[in-house]
PDB file of C-alpha atoms in Angstrom:
ATOM      1  CA  MET A  20    -137.779  44.016-242.046  1.00  0.00           C
ATOM      2  CA  ALA A  21    -138.853  47.170-241.249  1.00  0.00           C
ATOM      3  CA  ALA A  22    -136.533  50.185-242.715  1.00  0.00           C
ATOM      4  CA  MET A  23    -135.242  52.439-239.913  1.00  0.00           C
ATOM      5  CA  TYR A  24    -135.150  56.163-240.337  1.00  0.00           C
ATOM      6  CA  PHE A  25    -132.086  58.129-238.162  1.00  0.00           C
ATOM      7  CA  ILE A  26    -132.715  62.172-238.040  1.00  0.00           C
ATOM      8  CA  GLN A  27    -129.887  63.661-237.099  1.00  0.00           C
ATOM      9  CA  ARG A  28    -130.434  66.423-234.251  1.00  0.00           C
ATOM     10  CA  HIS A  29    -128.232  68.046-232.674  1.00  0.00           C
ATOM     11  CA  PRO A  30    -128.224  67.901-228.198  1.00  0.00           C
ATOM     12  CA  LEU A  31    -129.046  71.714-227.677  1.00  0.00           C
ATOM     13  CA  GLU A  32    -131.498  72.392-230.675  1.00  0.00           C
ATOM     14  CA  ASP A  33    -134.209  71.958-228.287  1.00  0.00           C
ATOM     15  CA  LEU A  34    -131.944  74.370-225.844  1.00  0.00           C
ATOM     16  CA  LEU A  35    -131.574  76.892-228.760  1.00  0.00           C
ATOM     17  CA  PRO A  36    -134.807  79.726-229.906  1.00  0.00           C
ATOM     18  CA  SER A  37    -136.305  78.675-233.944  1.00  0.00           C
ATOM     19  CA  GLN A  38    -135.307  82.606-233.885  1.00  0.00           C
ATOM     20  CA  PRO A  39    -131.812  83.520-232.568  1.00  0.00           C
ATOM     21  CA  PRO A  40    -130.950  86.956-231.506  1.00  0.00           C
ATOM     22  CA  GLU A  41    -129.455  89.563-232.145  1.00  0.00           C
ATOM     23  CA  PRO A  42    -125.931  88.118-230.561  1.00  0.00           C
ATOM     24  CA  GLY A  43    -124.495  90.193-227.616  1.00  0.00           C
ATOM     25  CA  ALA A  44    -121.613  91.918-225.853  1.00  0.00           C
ATOM     26  CA  ASP A  45    -121.199  88.643-224.891  1.00  0.00           C
ATOM     27  CA  HIS A  46    -122.136  85.040-227.308  1.00  0.00           C
ATOM     28  CA  LEU A  47    -122.250  81.489-226.885  1.00  0.00           C
ATOM     29  CA  THR A  48    -122.011  79.566-230.385  1.00  0.00           C
ATOM     30  CA  VAL A  49    -122.459  75.659-230.948  1.00  0.00           C
ATOM     31  CA  LEU A  50    -120.538  74.917-233.548  1.00  0.00           C
ATOM     32  CA  LEU A  51    -123.462  72.558-235.751  1.00  0.00           C
ATOM     33  CA  ARG A  52    -120.419  70.180-237.753  1.00  0.00           C
ATOM     34  CA  PRO A  53    -117.458  70.881-236.777  1.00  0.00           C
ATOM     35  CA  THR A  54    -114.835  67.873-237.074  1.00  0.00           C
ATOM     36  CA  VAL A  55    -113.632  66.656-234.594  1.00  0.00           C
ATOM     37  CA  PHE A  56    -110.603  64.426-234.060  1.00  0.00           C
ATOM     38  CA  SER A  57    -108.031  62.033-231.593  1.00  0.00           C
ATOM     39  CA  ALA A  58    -104.419  62.093-232.176  1.00  0.00           C
ATOM     40  CA  PHE A  59    -101.923  60.210-230.367  1.00  0.00           C
ATOM     41  CA  ALA A  60     -98.658  61.490-230.981  1.00  0.00           C
ATOM     42  CA  THR A  61     -94.825  61.558-228.988  1.00  0.00           C
ATOM     43  CA  GLN A  62     -93.895  64.833-228.287  1.00  0.00           C
ATOM     44  CA  ALA A  63     -91.658  64.904-231.543  1.00  0.00           C
ATOM     45  CA  GLU A  64     -94.517  64.089-233.618  1.00  0.00           C
ATOM     46  CA  SER A  65     -96.586  66.668-232.337  1.00  0.00           C
ATOM     47  CA  ASP A  66     -95.715  69.434-233.445  1.00  0.00           C
ATOM     48  CA  GLY A  67     -96.629  68.729-236.875  1.00  0.00           C
ATOM     49  CA  LEU A  68     -99.904  68.839-235.374  1.00  0.00           C
ATOM     50  CA  ARG A  69     -99.130  72.557-234.451  1.00  0.00           C
ATOM     51  CA  THR A  70     -99.172  73.478-237.921  1.00  0.00           C
ATOM     52  CA  LEU A  71    -101.471  71.485-240.045  1.00  0.00           C
ATOM     53  CA  GLN A  72    -103.623  74.223-241.575  1.00  0.00           C
ATOM     54  CA  GLY A  73    -107.119  75.157-240.104  1.00  0.00           C
ATOM     55  CA  VAL A  74    -106.891  73.295-237.612  1.00  0.00           C
ATOM     56  CA  SER A  75    -106.402  73.572-233.795  1.00  0.00           C
ATOM     57  CA  ALA A  76    -104.748  71.891-231.593  1.00  0.00           C
ATOM     58  CA  ARG A  77    -104.816  70.329-227.972  1.00  0.00           C
ATOM     59  CA  SER A  78    -103.106  68.715-225.409  1.00  0.00           C
ATOM     60  CA  CYS A  79    -105.119  66.172-223.876  1.00  0.00           C
ATOM     61  CA  SER A  80    -102.533  64.593-222.257  1.00  0.00           C
ATOM     62  CA  PRO A  81     -99.376  63.737-222.471  1.00  0.00           C
ATOM     63  CA  LEU A  82     -99.739  61.547-226.081  1.00  0.00           C
ATOM     64  CA  GLU A  83    -102.954  62.500-227.316  1.00  0.00           C
ATOM     65  CA  TRP A  84    -104.062  65.908-228.803  1.00  0.00           C
ATOM     66  CA  LEU A  85    -107.689  66.859-229.359  1.00  0.00           C
ATOM     67  CA  LEU A  86    -108.107  68.287-233.037  1.00  0.00           C
ATOM     68  CA  ILE A  87    -110.482  69.996-234.162  1.00  0.00           C
ATOM     69  CA  SER A  88    -111.152  71.636-237.656  1.00  0.00           C
ATOM     70  CA  GLU A  89    -113.821  73.848-238.934  1.00  0.00           C
ATOM     71  CA  ASP A  90    -112.384  73.909-242.468  1.00  0.00           C
ATOM     72  CA  LEU A  91    -112.024  70.349-242.658  1.00  0.00           C
ATOM     73  CA  GLY A  92    -114.089  67.218-242.707  1.00  0.00           C
ATOM     74  CA  ALA A  93    -113.280  63.999-241.744  1.00  0.00           C
ATOM     75  CA  GLN A  94    -111.445  62.617-244.785  1.00  0.00           C
ATOM     76  CA  ALA A  95    -109.399  64.949-246.070  1.00  0.00           C
ATOM     77  CA  LEU A  96    -108.004  65.724-241.836  1.00  0.00           C
ATOM     78  CA  GLY A  97    -107.491  61.762-241.758  1.00  0.00           C
ATOM     79  CA  ARG A  98    -106.186  61.724-245.358  1.00  0.00           C
ATOM     80  CA  SER A  99    -104.056  64.641-242.656  1.00  0.00           C
ATOM     81  CA  LEU A 100    -102.524  62.269-240.481  1.00  0.00           C
ATOM     82  CA  ASN A 101    -102.267  59.256-242.317  1.00  0.00           C
ATOM     83  CA  THR A 102     -99.517  60.863-244.283  1.00  0.00           C
ATOM     84  CA  ALA A 103     -97.546  62.254-240.778  1.00  0.00           C
ATOM     85  CA  GLY A 104     -97.620  58.139-239.654  1.00  0.00           C
ATOM     86  CA  LEU A 105    -100.097  59.701-237.033  1.00  0.00           C
ATOM     87  CA  ARG A 106    -102.593  57.176-234.819  1.00  0.00           C
ATOM     88  CA  TRP A 107    -106.643  58.404-234.700  1.00  0.00           C
ATOM     89  CA  VAL A 108    -109.556  58.118-234.014  1.00  0.00           C
ATOM     90  CA  ASP A 109    -112.147  59.767-235.177  1.00  0.00           C
ATOM     91  CA  GLN A 110    -115.028  61.992-233.103  1.00  0.00           C
ATOM     92  CA  SER A 111    -117.220  64.837-234.299  1.00  0.00           C
ATOM     93  CA  HIS A 112    -120.353  62.542-233.372  1.00  0.00           C
ATOM     94  CA  ALA A 113    -119.049  62.525-230.441  1.00  0.00           C
ATOM     95  CA  TYR A 114    -118.161  65.791-229.321  1.00  0.00           C
ATOM     96  CA  VAL A 115    -120.096  69.350-228.869  1.00  0.00           C
ATOM     97  CA  VAL A 116    -118.246  72.261-229.853  1.00  0.00           C
ATOM     98  CA  VAL A 117    -119.047  76.044-228.422  1.00  0.00           C
ATOM     99  CA  ARG A 118    -117.039  79.151-228.819  1.00  0.00           C
ATOM    100  CA  LEU A 119    -117.949  81.840-225.740  1.00  0.00           C
ATOM    101  CA  ARG A 120    -116.683  84.965-227.152  1.00  0.00           C
ATOM    102  CA  GLY A 121    -116.751  88.647-225.495  1.00  0.00           C
ATOM    103  CA  PRO A 122    -115.122  90.636-222.650  1.00  0.00           C
ATOM    104  CA  ASN A 123    -117.512  89.443-219.832  1.00  0.00           C
ATOM    105  CA  ALA A 124    -115.895  85.746-220.615  1.00  0.00           C
ATOM    106  CA  ARG A 125    -113.850  84.903-218.524  1.00  0.00           C
ATOM    107  CA  ALA A 126    -116.154  85.812-215.251  1.00  0.00           C
ATOM    108  CA  ILE A 127    -118.930  83.910-217.398  1.00  0.00           C
ATOM    109  CA  LEU A 128    -116.780  80.973-216.777  1.00  0.00           C
ATOM    110  CA  ALA A 129    -114.952  81.131-213.033  1.00  0.00           C
ATOM    111  CA  LYS A 130    -118.147  80.843-212.457  1.00  0.00           C
ATOM    112  CA  GLY A 131    -118.288  76.896-213.553  1.00  0.00           C
ATOM    113  CA  VAL A 132    -114.598  75.281-214.352  1.00  0.00           C
ATOM    114  CA  GLY A 133    -111.950  75.168-211.653  1.00  0.00           C
ATOM    115  CA  ALA A 134    -108.912  77.262-213.397  1.00  0.00           C
ATOM    116  CA  ASP A 135    -107.174  80.301-213.126  1.00  0.00           C
ATOM    117  CA  LEU A 136    -108.109  81.923-215.482  1.00  0.00           C
ATOM    118  CA  HIS A 137    -105.902  84.998-215.831  1.00  0.00           C
ATOM    119  CA  PRO A 138    -104.761  85.756-219.376  1.00  0.00           C
ATOM    120  CA  SER A 139    -101.059  85.711-217.463  1.00  0.00           C
ATOM    121  CA  VAL A 140    -101.524  82.436-216.801  1.00  0.00           C
ATOM    122  CA  PHE A 141    -104.244  81.412-219.405  1.00  0.00           C
ATOM    123  CA  ALA A 142    -103.076  82.871-222.755  1.00  0.00           C
ATOM    124  CA  VAL A 143    -104.172  83.225-225.841  1.00  0.00           C
ATOM    125  CA  GLY A 144    -103.415  79.254-227.682  1.00  0.00           C
ATOM    126  CA  GLN A 145    -103.689  77.118-224.392  1.00  0.00           C
ATOM    127  CA  SER A 146    -105.717  74.416-223.802  1.00  0.00           C
ATOM    128  CA  ALA A 147    -106.478  72.231-220.369  1.00  0.00           C
ATOM    129  CA  ASN A 148    -108.885  68.930-219.435  1.00  0.00           C
ATOM    130  CA  ALA A 149    -111.375  70.977-216.661  1.00  0.00           C
ATOM    131  CA  LEU A 150    -115.185  71.140-215.476  1.00  0.00           C
ATOM    132  CA  CYS A 151    -117.237  72.905-216.965  1.00  0.00           C
ATOM    133  CA  GLY A 152    -119.769  72.779-213.951  1.00  0.00           C
ATOM    134  CA  GLN A 153    -119.744  68.353-213.199  1.00  0.00           C
ATOM    135  CA  VAL A 154    -118.839  68.433-217.120  1.00  0.00           C
ATOM    136  CA  GLN A 155    -115.614  67.227-218.225  1.00  0.00           C
ATOM    137  CA  VAL A 156    -114.412  69.489-220.750  1.00  0.00           C
ATOM    138  CA  ASN A 157    -111.485  70.519-222.766  1.00  0.00           C
ATOM    139  CA  LEU A 158    -111.616  73.934-222.603  1.00  0.00           C
ATOM    140  CA  ALA A 159    -108.792  76.918-225.076  1.00  0.00           C
ATOM    141  CA  CYS A 160    -108.270  79.747-225.105  1.00  0.00           C
ATOM    142  CA  VAL A 161    -108.013  80.422-228.750  1.00  0.00           C
ATOM    143  CA  GLY A 162    -108.262  84.548-229.801  1.00  0.00           C
ATOM    144  CA  GLU A 163    -108.348  86.771-226.044  1.00  0.00           C
ATOM    145  CA  ASP A 164    -112.071  87.219-224.690  1.00  0.00           C
ATOM    146  CA  THR A 165    -112.697  84.537-226.661  1.00  0.00           C
ATOM    147  CA  PHE A 166    -112.716  80.528-225.980  1.00  0.00           C
ATOM    148  CA  GLU A 167    -114.341  76.705-226.496  1.00  0.00           C
ATOM    149  CA  LEU A 168    -115.509  74.265-225.040  1.00  0.00           C
ATOM    150  CA  ALA A 169    -115.595  70.304-226.277  1.00  0.00           C
ATOM    151  CA  MET A 170    -117.455  67.835-224.302  1.00  0.00           C
ATOM    152  CA  MET A 171    -118.979  65.012-225.261  1.00  0.00           C
ATOM    153  CA  ARG A 172    -123.086  65.860-226.757  1.00  0.00           C
ATOM    154  CA  SER A 173    -124.912  63.623-223.951  1.00  0.00           C
ATOM    155  CA  TYR A 174    -123.547  65.802-221.651  1.00  0.00           C
ATOM    156  CA  ALA A 175    -123.385  69.018-223.555  1.00  0.00           C
ATOM    157  CA  SER A 176    -127.393  70.371-222.532  1.00  0.00           C
ATOM    158  CA  PHE A 177    -125.641  71.054-218.447  1.00  0.00           C
ATOM    159  CA  ALA A 178    -122.835  72.272-219.522  1.00  0.00           C
ATOM    160  CA  PHE A 179    -124.776  74.989-221.756  1.00  0.00           C
ATOM    161  CA  GLN A 180    -127.160  75.498-218.999  1.00  0.00           C
ATOM    162  CA  ASP A 181    -124.784  76.134-216.669  1.00  0.00           C
ATOM    163  CA  LEU A 182    -123.176  78.576-218.626  1.00  0.00           C
ATOM    164  CA  MET A 183    -125.823  80.263-220.082  1.00  0.00           C
ATOM    165  CA  LEU A 184    -126.804  80.873-215.899  1.00  0.00           C
ATOM    166  CA  GLY A 185    -123.229  81.488-215.153  1.00  0.00           C
ATOM    167  CA  GLY A 186    -123.505  84.268-218.527  1.00  0.00           C
ATOM    168  CA  LYS A 187    -127.607  85.861-217.038  1.00  0.00           C
ATOM    169  CA  GLU A 188    -126.231  88.382-215.270  1.00  0.00           C
ATOM    170  CA  PHE A 189    -123.898  89.698-218.405  1.00  0.00           C
ATOM    171  CA  ALA A 190    -127.074  89.312-220.670  1.00  0.00           C
ATOM    172  CA  LEU A 191    -125.101  85.714-223.137  1.00  0.00           C
ATOM    173  CA  THR A 192    -126.947  85.176-225.885  1.00  0.00           C
ATOM    174  CA  ALA A 193    -126.945  81.758-227.430  1.00  0.00           C
ATOM    175  CA  ALA A 194    -126.869  81.121-231.458  1.00  0.00           C
ATOM    176  CA  PHE A 195    -126.537  77.991-233.717  1.00  0.00           C
ATOM    177  CA  GLU A 196    -123.067  79.099-235.879  1.00  0.00           C
ATOM    178  CA  GLY A 197    -124.582  80.626-239.123  1.00  0.00           C
ATOM    179  CA  ARG A 198    -127.693  81.214-237.490  1.00  0.00           C
ATOM    180  CA  SER A 199    -127.218  84.793-235.779  1.00  0.00           C
TER     181      SER A 199
END
């Protein structure tokens, strides 16, 4: 039997320039390898999710949370969740996470996201499941004028192209994390 070799490629690799531009005022950063888990927690257990160091916990439904970390690997996060007695699934290879930041981030998102993004309604620390164009995303406000969108990798190119088109009038730039 012949050996098969697989090359792991990021789904947005062909859409980003090999020589990244200088980040503009509005910039889309594609996270290279974030750890993404789905965790299932009751209301009482969910308080513990919000206190995990280096992890952003986002509500997806009444009992489901999306956990995203740039600091912890899958094994470390899994151990933390096991210690807390929570049920979880590693979704790292299934998701793409992008971070949109800049003074026009809300205006860019408003072109394709059907949610009220006004700061008094969608403040730092809030998240929601929404459509970005026609792609289901988990949208989180992670800082003032900074948002993260987590989406299934098979649809990432569509959402990426919609975001770039929406940011064209603001000279939106994009690059992989650490390459800008």
